[in-house]
Short mmCIF file of C-alpha atoms in Angstrom, two decimals:
data_model
loop_
_atom_site.label_atom_id
_atom_site.label_comp_id
_atom_site.label_asym_id
_atom_site.label_seq_id
_atom_site.Cartn_x
_atom_site.Cartn_y
_atom_site.Cartn_z
CA MET B 1 93.89 121.25 58.93
CA PRO B 2 96.71 119.01 57.87
CA MET B 3 97.92 115.85 58.94
CA ASN B 4 101.21 117.71 59.94
CA SER B 5 99.19 119.40 63.12
CA ILE B 6 98.46 115.81 64.50
CA ALA B 7 102.18 115.18 63.78
CA LEU B 8 102.81 118.04 66.17
CA LEU B 9 100.14 117.59 68.88
CA GLN B 10 101.60 113.25 68.77
CA THR B 11 105.09 115.40 69.72
CA LEU B 12 103.35 117.61 72.14
CA LEU B 13 101.79 114.88 74.10
CA GLN B 14 105.69 112.60 74.44
CA ARG B 15 106.98 115.98 75.91
CA ALA B 16 103.69 115.85 78.27
CA GLU B 17 103.66 112.39 79.07
CA ALA B 18 107.97 112.63 79.50
CA ASP B 19 107.32 115.73 82.19
CA ARG B 20 104.45 113.33 83.80
CA ASP B 21 106.64 110.84 83.98
CA THR B 22 109.47 113.17 85.64
CA ALA B 23 107.26 114.53 88.10
CA ALA B 24 105.87 111.27 89.03
CA ALA B 25 109.38 109.99 89.71
CA VAL B 26 110.14 113.19 91.46
CA LEU B 27 107.31 112.25 94.05
CA ARG B 28 108.05 109.16 94.56
CA GLN B 29 111.04 109.55 95.36
CA ALA B 30 110.08 112.72 97.90
CA GLU B 31 107.71 109.76 99.46
CA ALA B 32 111.09 107.96 99.89
CA LEU B 33 112.53 110.35 101.45
CA VAL B 34 109.39 111.12 103.92
CA GLN B 35 109.45 107.47 104.83
CA GLN B 36 113.34 107.22 105.81
CA ALA B 37 112.89 110.28 107.57
CA GLU B 38 109.95 109.31 108.94
CA LEU B 39 111.46 105.66 110.05
CA GLN B 40 114.68 107.55 111.57
CA ALA B 41 112.24 110.15 114.15
CA ARG B 42 110.48 106.83 114.84
CA GLN B 43 114.43 105.07 116.26
CA LEU B 44 115.54 108.34 117.30
CA HIS B 45 112.09 108.10 119.96
CA ASP B 46 112.21 104.57 120.78
CA TYR B 47 116.11 104.81 121.31
CA ARG B 48 115.55 108.00 123.99
CA GLY B 49 112.28 105.39 125.81
CA GLU B 50 115.26 102.42 125.82
CA TYR B 51 118.23 105.86 127.07
CA ASP B 52 115.92 106.95 129.82
CA GLN B 53 114.69 102.95 131.04
CA ARG B 54 118.77 101.71 130.72
CA TRP B 55 119.57 104.94 133.39
CA THR B 56 116.03 105.27 135.46
CA ALA B 57 117.61 101.45 136.52
CA ARG B 58 121.36 102.84 136.53
CA PHE B 59 120.63 105.88 138.44
CA ARG B 60 118.20 103.87 141.46
CA GLU B 61 121.32 101.62 141.94
CA SER B 62 124.14 104.55 142.48
CA GLY B 63 123.76 107.85 140.91
CA THR B 64 125.60 110.58 140.91
CA THR B 65 125.26 114.53 140.24
CA ALA B 66 127.47 114.34 137.73
CA LEU B 67 125.92 110.81 136.21
CA LEU B 68 122.72 112.93 136.70
CA HIS B 69 123.73 116.08 134.18
CA CYS B 70 125.85 113.64 131.70
CA HIS B 71 122.41 111.98 131.73
CA ARG B 72 120.05 114.96 131.23
CA GLY B 73 122.63 116.58 128.63
CA PHE B 74 122.85 113.57 126.38
CA GLY B 75 119.04 113.39 127.30
CA GLN B 76 118.59 117.52 125.94
CA ARG B 77 120.72 116.46 122.77
CA LEU B 78 118.28 113.69 121.61
CA ASP B 79 115.40 115.84 122.41
CA GLN B 80 116.61 118.08 120.18
CA ALA B 81 117.54 115.45 117.64
CA ILE B 82 113.72 114.21 117.53
CA ASN B 83 113.00 117.79 117.05
CA HIS B 84 114.78 118.44 114.42
CA GLN B 85 113.95 115.34 112.74
CA GLN B 86 109.82 115.62 112.79
CA VAL B 87 111.18 119.39 111.00
CA ASN B 88 113.02 117.42 108.56
CA SER B 89 109.67 115.21 107.78
CA GLN B 90 107.19 118.40 107.94
CA HIS B 91 109.59 119.92 105.66
CA LEU B 92 109.78 116.59 103.40
CA GLY B 93 105.86 116.41 103.44
CA ASN B 94 105.63 119.33 102.30
CA ARG B 95 107.63 118.76 99.26
CA VAL B 96 105.10 115.58 98.68
CA GLN B 97 102.16 117.96 98.59
CA GLN B 98 103.95 119.82 95.78
CA ALA B 99 105.52 117.25 94.06
CA ARG B 100 101.77 115.80 94.00
CA SER B 101 100.44 119.12 93.35
CA VAL B 102 103.14 119.27 90.13
CA LEU B 103 102.35 115.88 88.83
CA LEU B 104 98.69 116.30 88.81
CA ALA B 105 99.27 119.77 86.69
CA ARG B 106 101.06 117.68 84.53
CA GLU B 107 98.63 114.48 84.32
CA GLN B 108 95.76 117.58 83.26
CA ARG B 109 98.24 118.50 80.85
CA VAL B 110 98.65 114.67 79.40
CA ALA B 111 95.03 114.23 79.01
CA ALA B 112 94.21 117.64 77.47
CA VAL B 113 96.74 117.76 74.51
CA ARG B 114 94.92 113.95 74.50
CA LYS B 115 91.19 115.11 74.39
CA LEU B 116 92.84 117.86 71.94
CA ILE B 117 94.41 115.37 69.41
CA GLU B 118 91.08 112.85 69.32
CA ARG B 119 89.39 115.94 68.57
CA ARG B 120 91.61 116.75 65.68
CA GLN B 121 90.98 113.26 64.51
CA ALA B 122 87.34 113.84 64.73
CA GLU B 123 86.96 116.39 62.93
CA LEU B 124 89.93 115.29 59.92
CA ARG B 125 87.37 112.63 59.51
CA LYS B 126 84.40 114.22 59.38
CA ILE B 127 86.26 116.75 56.50
CA ALA B 128 87.22 113.08 54.91
CA ASN B 129 83.85 112.18 55.46
CA ARG B 130 82.47 114.95 53.97
CA ARG B 131 84.76 115.44 51.28
CA ASP B 132 83.89 111.40 50.54
CA GLN B 133 80.06 112.26 50.51
CA ARG B 134 80.65 114.88 48.02
CA ASN B 135 82.12 112.76 45.09
CA THR B 136 80.02 110.23 46.00
CA ASP B 137 76.98 112.92 45.22
CA GLU B 138 78.43 113.95 42.21
CA ALA B 139 79.59 110.69 41.00
CA ALA B 140 76.32 109.45 41.36
CA GLN B 141 74.79 112.78 40.04
CA ARG B 142 77.27 112.17 36.64
CA ALA B 143 76.06 108.34 35.81
CA THR B 144 72.28 109.66 36.39
CA SER B 145 72.94 112.69 33.83
CA ALA B 146 75.20 109.56 31.62
CA SER B 147 72.19 107.25 31.32
CA ARG B 148 70.17 110.60 30.33
CA GLY B 149 71.99 111.39 28.16
CA THR B 150 72.92 114.76 29.22
CA HIS B 151 75.54 116.65 30.91
CA PRO B 152 74.49 118.37 34.55
CA LEU B 153 76.18 122.00 33.04
CA THR B 154 74.26 121.77 29.43
CA ALA B 155 71.13 120.64 31.24
CA GLN B 156 71.66 123.86 33.27
CA HIS B 157 71.83 126.15 29.94
CA SER B 158 68.67 124.66 28.32
#
């Protein structure tokens, strides 16, 4: 297993990390949009309450039928805007969930590539250790043979 396979895995890891970082940015952006939409929905709801209170007091003083119809019409449009904003918030919430799922998958991919790199590096260390041990064993055998004055290959033919 050549060292360039580690280099290729490192490149794959960098790409996976970049994909994960992009997914994290998309999630943060989606969460910000949800917060913004929820704030807008609350503001509309609060305005609806203030509008009702203001017009209720005004109707007590002098309310006409035309003014009542105008109030109801505007109130209905406010209700529609509030409902639309709630649907929008739900839609954006779904996008947040999807973005979280994508981010989780990307994080798992990064972890898997890192684990693979660790395994490959461990395998390379194991191979290098075996090679070093074999070289050490051969050197020790040569040194022992040299001290006896025999070569291991010639000793086998005797």
